[in-house]
PDB file of C-alpha atoms in Angstrom:
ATOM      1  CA  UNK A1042      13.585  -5.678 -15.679  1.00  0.00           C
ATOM      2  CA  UNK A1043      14.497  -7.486 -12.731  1.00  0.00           C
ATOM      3  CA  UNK A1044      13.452 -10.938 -13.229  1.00  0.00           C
ATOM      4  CA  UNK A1045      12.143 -13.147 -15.385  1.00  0.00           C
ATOM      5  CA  UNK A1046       8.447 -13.208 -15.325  1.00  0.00           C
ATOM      6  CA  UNK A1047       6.527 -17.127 -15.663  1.00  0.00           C
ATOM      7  CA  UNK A1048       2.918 -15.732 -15.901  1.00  0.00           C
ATOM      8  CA  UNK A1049       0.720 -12.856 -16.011  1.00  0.00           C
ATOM      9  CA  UNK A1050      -0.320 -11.389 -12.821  1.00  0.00           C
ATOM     10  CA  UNK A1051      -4.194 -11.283 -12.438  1.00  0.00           C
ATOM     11  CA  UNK A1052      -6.089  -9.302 -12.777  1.00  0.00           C
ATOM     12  CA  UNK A1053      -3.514  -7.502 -15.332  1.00  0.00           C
ATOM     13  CA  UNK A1054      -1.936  -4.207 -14.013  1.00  0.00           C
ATOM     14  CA  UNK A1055       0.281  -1.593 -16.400  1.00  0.00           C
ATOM     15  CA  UNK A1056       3.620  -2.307 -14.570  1.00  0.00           C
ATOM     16  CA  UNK A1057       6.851  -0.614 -15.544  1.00  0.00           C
ATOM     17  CA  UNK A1058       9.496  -2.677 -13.935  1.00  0.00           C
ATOM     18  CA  UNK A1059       8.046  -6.070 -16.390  1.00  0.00           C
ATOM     19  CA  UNK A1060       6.711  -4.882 -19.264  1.00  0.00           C
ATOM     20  CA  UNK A1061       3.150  -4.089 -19.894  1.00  0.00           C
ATOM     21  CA  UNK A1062       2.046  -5.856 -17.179  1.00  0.00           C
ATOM     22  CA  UNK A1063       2.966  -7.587 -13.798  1.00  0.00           C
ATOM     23  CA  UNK A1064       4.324 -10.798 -13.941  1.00  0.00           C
ATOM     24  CA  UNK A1065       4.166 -13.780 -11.637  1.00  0.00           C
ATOM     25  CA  UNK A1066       8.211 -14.436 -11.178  1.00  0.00           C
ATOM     26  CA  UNK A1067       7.807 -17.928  -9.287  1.00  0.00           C
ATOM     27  CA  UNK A1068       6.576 -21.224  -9.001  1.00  0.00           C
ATOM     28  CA  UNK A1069       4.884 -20.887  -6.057  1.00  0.00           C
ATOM     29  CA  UNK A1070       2.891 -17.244  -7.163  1.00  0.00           C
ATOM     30  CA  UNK A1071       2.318 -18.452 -10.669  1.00  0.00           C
ATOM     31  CA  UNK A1072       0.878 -21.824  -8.966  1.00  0.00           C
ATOM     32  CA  UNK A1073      -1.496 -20.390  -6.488  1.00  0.00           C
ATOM     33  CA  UNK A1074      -3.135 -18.110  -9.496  1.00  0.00           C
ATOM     34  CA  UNK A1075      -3.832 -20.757 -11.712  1.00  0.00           C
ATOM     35  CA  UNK A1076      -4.815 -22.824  -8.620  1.00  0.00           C
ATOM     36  CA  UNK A1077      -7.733 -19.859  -7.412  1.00  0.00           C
ATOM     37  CA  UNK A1078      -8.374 -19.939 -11.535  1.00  0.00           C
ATOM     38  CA  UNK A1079      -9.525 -23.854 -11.249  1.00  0.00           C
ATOM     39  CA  UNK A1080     -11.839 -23.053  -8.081  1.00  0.00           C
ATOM     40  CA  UNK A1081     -13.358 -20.158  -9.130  1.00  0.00           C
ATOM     41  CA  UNK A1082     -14.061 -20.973 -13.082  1.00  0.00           C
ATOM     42  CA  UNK A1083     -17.714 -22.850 -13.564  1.00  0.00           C
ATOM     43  CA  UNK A1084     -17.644 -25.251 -16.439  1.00  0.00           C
ATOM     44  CA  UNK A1085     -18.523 -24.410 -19.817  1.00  0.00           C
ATOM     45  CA  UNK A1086     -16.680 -21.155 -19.141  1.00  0.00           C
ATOM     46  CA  UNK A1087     -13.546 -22.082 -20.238  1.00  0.00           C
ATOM     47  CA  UNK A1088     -13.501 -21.972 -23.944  1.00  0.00           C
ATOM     48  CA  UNK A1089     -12.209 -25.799 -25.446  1.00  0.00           C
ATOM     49  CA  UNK A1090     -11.945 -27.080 -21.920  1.00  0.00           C
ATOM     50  CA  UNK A1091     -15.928 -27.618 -20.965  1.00  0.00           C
ATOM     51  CA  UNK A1092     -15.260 -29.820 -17.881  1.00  0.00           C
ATOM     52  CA  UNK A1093     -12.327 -27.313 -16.660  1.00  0.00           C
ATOM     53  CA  UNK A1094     -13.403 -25.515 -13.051  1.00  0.00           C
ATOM     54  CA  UNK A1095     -14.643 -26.620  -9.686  1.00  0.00           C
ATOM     55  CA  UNK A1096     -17.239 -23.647  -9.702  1.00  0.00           C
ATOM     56  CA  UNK A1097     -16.946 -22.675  -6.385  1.00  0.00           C
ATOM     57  CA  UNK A1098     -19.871 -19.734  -6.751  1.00  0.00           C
ATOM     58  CA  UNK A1099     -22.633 -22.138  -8.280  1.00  0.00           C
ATOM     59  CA  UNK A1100     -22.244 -24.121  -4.921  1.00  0.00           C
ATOM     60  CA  UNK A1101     -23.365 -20.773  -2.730  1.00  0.00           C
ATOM     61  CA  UNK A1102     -27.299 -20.884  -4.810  1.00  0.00           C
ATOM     62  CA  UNK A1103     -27.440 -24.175  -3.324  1.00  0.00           C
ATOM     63  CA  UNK A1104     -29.344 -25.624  -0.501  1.00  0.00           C
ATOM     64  CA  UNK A1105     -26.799 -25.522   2.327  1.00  0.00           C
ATOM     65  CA  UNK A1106     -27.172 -29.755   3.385  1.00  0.00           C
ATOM     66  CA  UNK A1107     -24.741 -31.397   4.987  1.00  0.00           C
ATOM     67  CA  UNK A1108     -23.751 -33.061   1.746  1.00  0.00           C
ATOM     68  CA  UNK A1109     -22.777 -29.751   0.322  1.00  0.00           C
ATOM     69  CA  UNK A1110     -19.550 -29.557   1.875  1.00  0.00           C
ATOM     70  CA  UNK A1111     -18.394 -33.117   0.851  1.00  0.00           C
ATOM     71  CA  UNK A1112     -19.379 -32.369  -2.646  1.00  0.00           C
ATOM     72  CA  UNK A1113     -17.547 -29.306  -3.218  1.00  0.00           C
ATOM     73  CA  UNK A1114     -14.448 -30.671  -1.856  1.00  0.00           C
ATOM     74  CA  UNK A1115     -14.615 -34.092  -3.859  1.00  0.00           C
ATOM     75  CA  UNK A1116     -15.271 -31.722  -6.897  1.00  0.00           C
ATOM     76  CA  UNK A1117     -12.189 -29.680  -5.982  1.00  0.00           C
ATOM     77  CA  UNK A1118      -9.846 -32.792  -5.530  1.00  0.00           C
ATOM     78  CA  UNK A1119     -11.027 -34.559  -8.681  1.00  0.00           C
ATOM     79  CA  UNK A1120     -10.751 -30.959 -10.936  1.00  0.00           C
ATOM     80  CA  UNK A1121      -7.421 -30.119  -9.183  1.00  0.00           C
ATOM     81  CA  UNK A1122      -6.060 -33.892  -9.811  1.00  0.00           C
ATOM     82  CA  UNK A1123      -7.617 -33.749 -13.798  1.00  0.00           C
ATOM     83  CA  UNK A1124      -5.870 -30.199 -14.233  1.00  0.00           C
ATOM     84  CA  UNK A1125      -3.055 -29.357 -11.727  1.00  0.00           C
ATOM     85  CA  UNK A1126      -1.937 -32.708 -11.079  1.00  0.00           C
ATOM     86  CA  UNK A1127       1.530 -31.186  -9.465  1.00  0.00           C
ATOM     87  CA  UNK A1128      -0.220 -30.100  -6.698  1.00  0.00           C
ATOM     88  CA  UNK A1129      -1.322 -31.886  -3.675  1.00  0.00           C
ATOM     89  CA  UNK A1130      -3.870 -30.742  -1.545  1.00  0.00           C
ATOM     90  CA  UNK A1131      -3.382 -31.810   2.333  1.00  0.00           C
ATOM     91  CA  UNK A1132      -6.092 -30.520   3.652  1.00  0.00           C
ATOM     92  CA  UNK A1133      -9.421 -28.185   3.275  1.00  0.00           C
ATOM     93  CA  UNK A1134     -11.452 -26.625   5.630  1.00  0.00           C
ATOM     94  CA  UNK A1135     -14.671 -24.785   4.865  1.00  0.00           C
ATOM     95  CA  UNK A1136     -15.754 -22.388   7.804  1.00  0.00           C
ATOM     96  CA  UNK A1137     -19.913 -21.516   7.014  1.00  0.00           C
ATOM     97  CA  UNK A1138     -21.920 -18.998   9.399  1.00  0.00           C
ATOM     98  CA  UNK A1139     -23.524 -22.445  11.140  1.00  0.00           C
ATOM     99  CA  UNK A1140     -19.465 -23.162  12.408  1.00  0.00           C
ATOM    100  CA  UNK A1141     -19.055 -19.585  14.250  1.00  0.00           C
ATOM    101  CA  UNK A1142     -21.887 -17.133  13.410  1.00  0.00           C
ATOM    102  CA  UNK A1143     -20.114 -13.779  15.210  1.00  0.00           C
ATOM    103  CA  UNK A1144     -17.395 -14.154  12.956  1.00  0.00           C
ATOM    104  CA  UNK A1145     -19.091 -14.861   9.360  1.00  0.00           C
ATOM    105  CA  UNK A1146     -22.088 -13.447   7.778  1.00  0.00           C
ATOM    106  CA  UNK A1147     -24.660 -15.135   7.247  1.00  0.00           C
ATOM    107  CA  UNK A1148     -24.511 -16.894   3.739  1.00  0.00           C
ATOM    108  CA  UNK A1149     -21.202 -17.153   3.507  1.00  0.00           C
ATOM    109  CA  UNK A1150     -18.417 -19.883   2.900  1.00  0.00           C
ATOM    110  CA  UNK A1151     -14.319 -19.402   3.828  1.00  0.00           C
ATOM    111  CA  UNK A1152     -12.645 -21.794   2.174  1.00  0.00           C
ATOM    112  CA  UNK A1153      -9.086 -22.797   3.134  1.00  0.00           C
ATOM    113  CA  UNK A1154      -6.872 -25.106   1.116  1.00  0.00           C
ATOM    114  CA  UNK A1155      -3.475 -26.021   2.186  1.00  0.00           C
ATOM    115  CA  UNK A1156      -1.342 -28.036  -0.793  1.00  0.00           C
ATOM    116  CA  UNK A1157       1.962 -28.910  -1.606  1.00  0.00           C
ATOM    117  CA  UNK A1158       3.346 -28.060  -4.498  1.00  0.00           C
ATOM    118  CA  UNK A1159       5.473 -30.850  -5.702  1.00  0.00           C
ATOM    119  CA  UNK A1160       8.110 -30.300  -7.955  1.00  0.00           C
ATOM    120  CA  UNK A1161       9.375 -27.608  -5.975  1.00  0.00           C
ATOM    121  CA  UNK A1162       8.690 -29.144  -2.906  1.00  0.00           C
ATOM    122  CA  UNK A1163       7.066 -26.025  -1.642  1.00  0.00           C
ATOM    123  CA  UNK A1164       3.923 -25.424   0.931  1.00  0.00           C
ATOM    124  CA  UNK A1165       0.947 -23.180   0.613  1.00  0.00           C
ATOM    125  CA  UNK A1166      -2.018 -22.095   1.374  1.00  0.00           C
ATOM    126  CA  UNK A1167      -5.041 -20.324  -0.335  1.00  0.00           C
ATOM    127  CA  UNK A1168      -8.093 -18.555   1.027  1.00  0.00           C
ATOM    128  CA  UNK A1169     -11.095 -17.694  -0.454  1.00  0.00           C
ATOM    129  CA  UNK A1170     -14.376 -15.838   0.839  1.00  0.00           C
ATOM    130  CA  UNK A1171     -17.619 -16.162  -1.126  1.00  0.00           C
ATOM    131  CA  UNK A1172     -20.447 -14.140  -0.113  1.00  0.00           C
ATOM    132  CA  UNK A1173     -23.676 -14.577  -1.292  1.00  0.00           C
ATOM    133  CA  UNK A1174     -25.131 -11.183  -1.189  1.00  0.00           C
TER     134      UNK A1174
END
């Protein structure tokens, strides 16, 4: 084993170097998981923690308005401040088929968060596509 793992790696691969499975070795990996975990989740799903998750997929069966936007990404502040309260998000840019339609398909959302980590004093960045198909 080279290092010591903080976290399962999703989704969970055999790996012989750490064990059973892959591990997250750093703050900043380990971070950005959990981070995409928040986003992604919908409430309810989450057993014990009902309110846990921004939901990120129930927002793509919605009426695109120009509302939509400014809701998901209150929604992702608040959830993020609730349950990752080491991270701060600087900014957060949504890119929809409406912003540039040659280079998204139609019904679909890129999200881009960029966030500081804070106790390591460490910058990132996470990306996530969500089709609606």
């Amino acid at each position: 084993m080279s290092r010591v793992g903080i976290s399962p790696a999703l989704p969970l691969q055999a790996n012989k170097e750490d064990g059973p499975y892959a591990l997250n070795k750093d703050v900043k990996d380990s971070t950005q998981q959990n981070f995409k975990n928040l986003l992604l989740t919908s409430k309810g799903e989450r057993v014990m923690l009902p309110d846990f998750g921004v939901g990120l997929r129930g927002f793509l069966f919605r009426n695109f308005t120009p509302g939509l936007l400014e809701e998901m990404r209150s929604e992702i502040i608040k959830q993020t401040s609730k349950y990752l309260p080491f991270i701060e998000i600087t900014e957060i840019d949504f890119q929809t088929s409406n912003d540039s339609p040659s280079d998204i398909a139609l019904n679909q959302i890129n999200l881009r968060i960029r966030y500081e980590i804070i106790p390591i004093n460490e910058s990132d960045t996470l990306t996530i596509f969500e089709t609606v198909n």
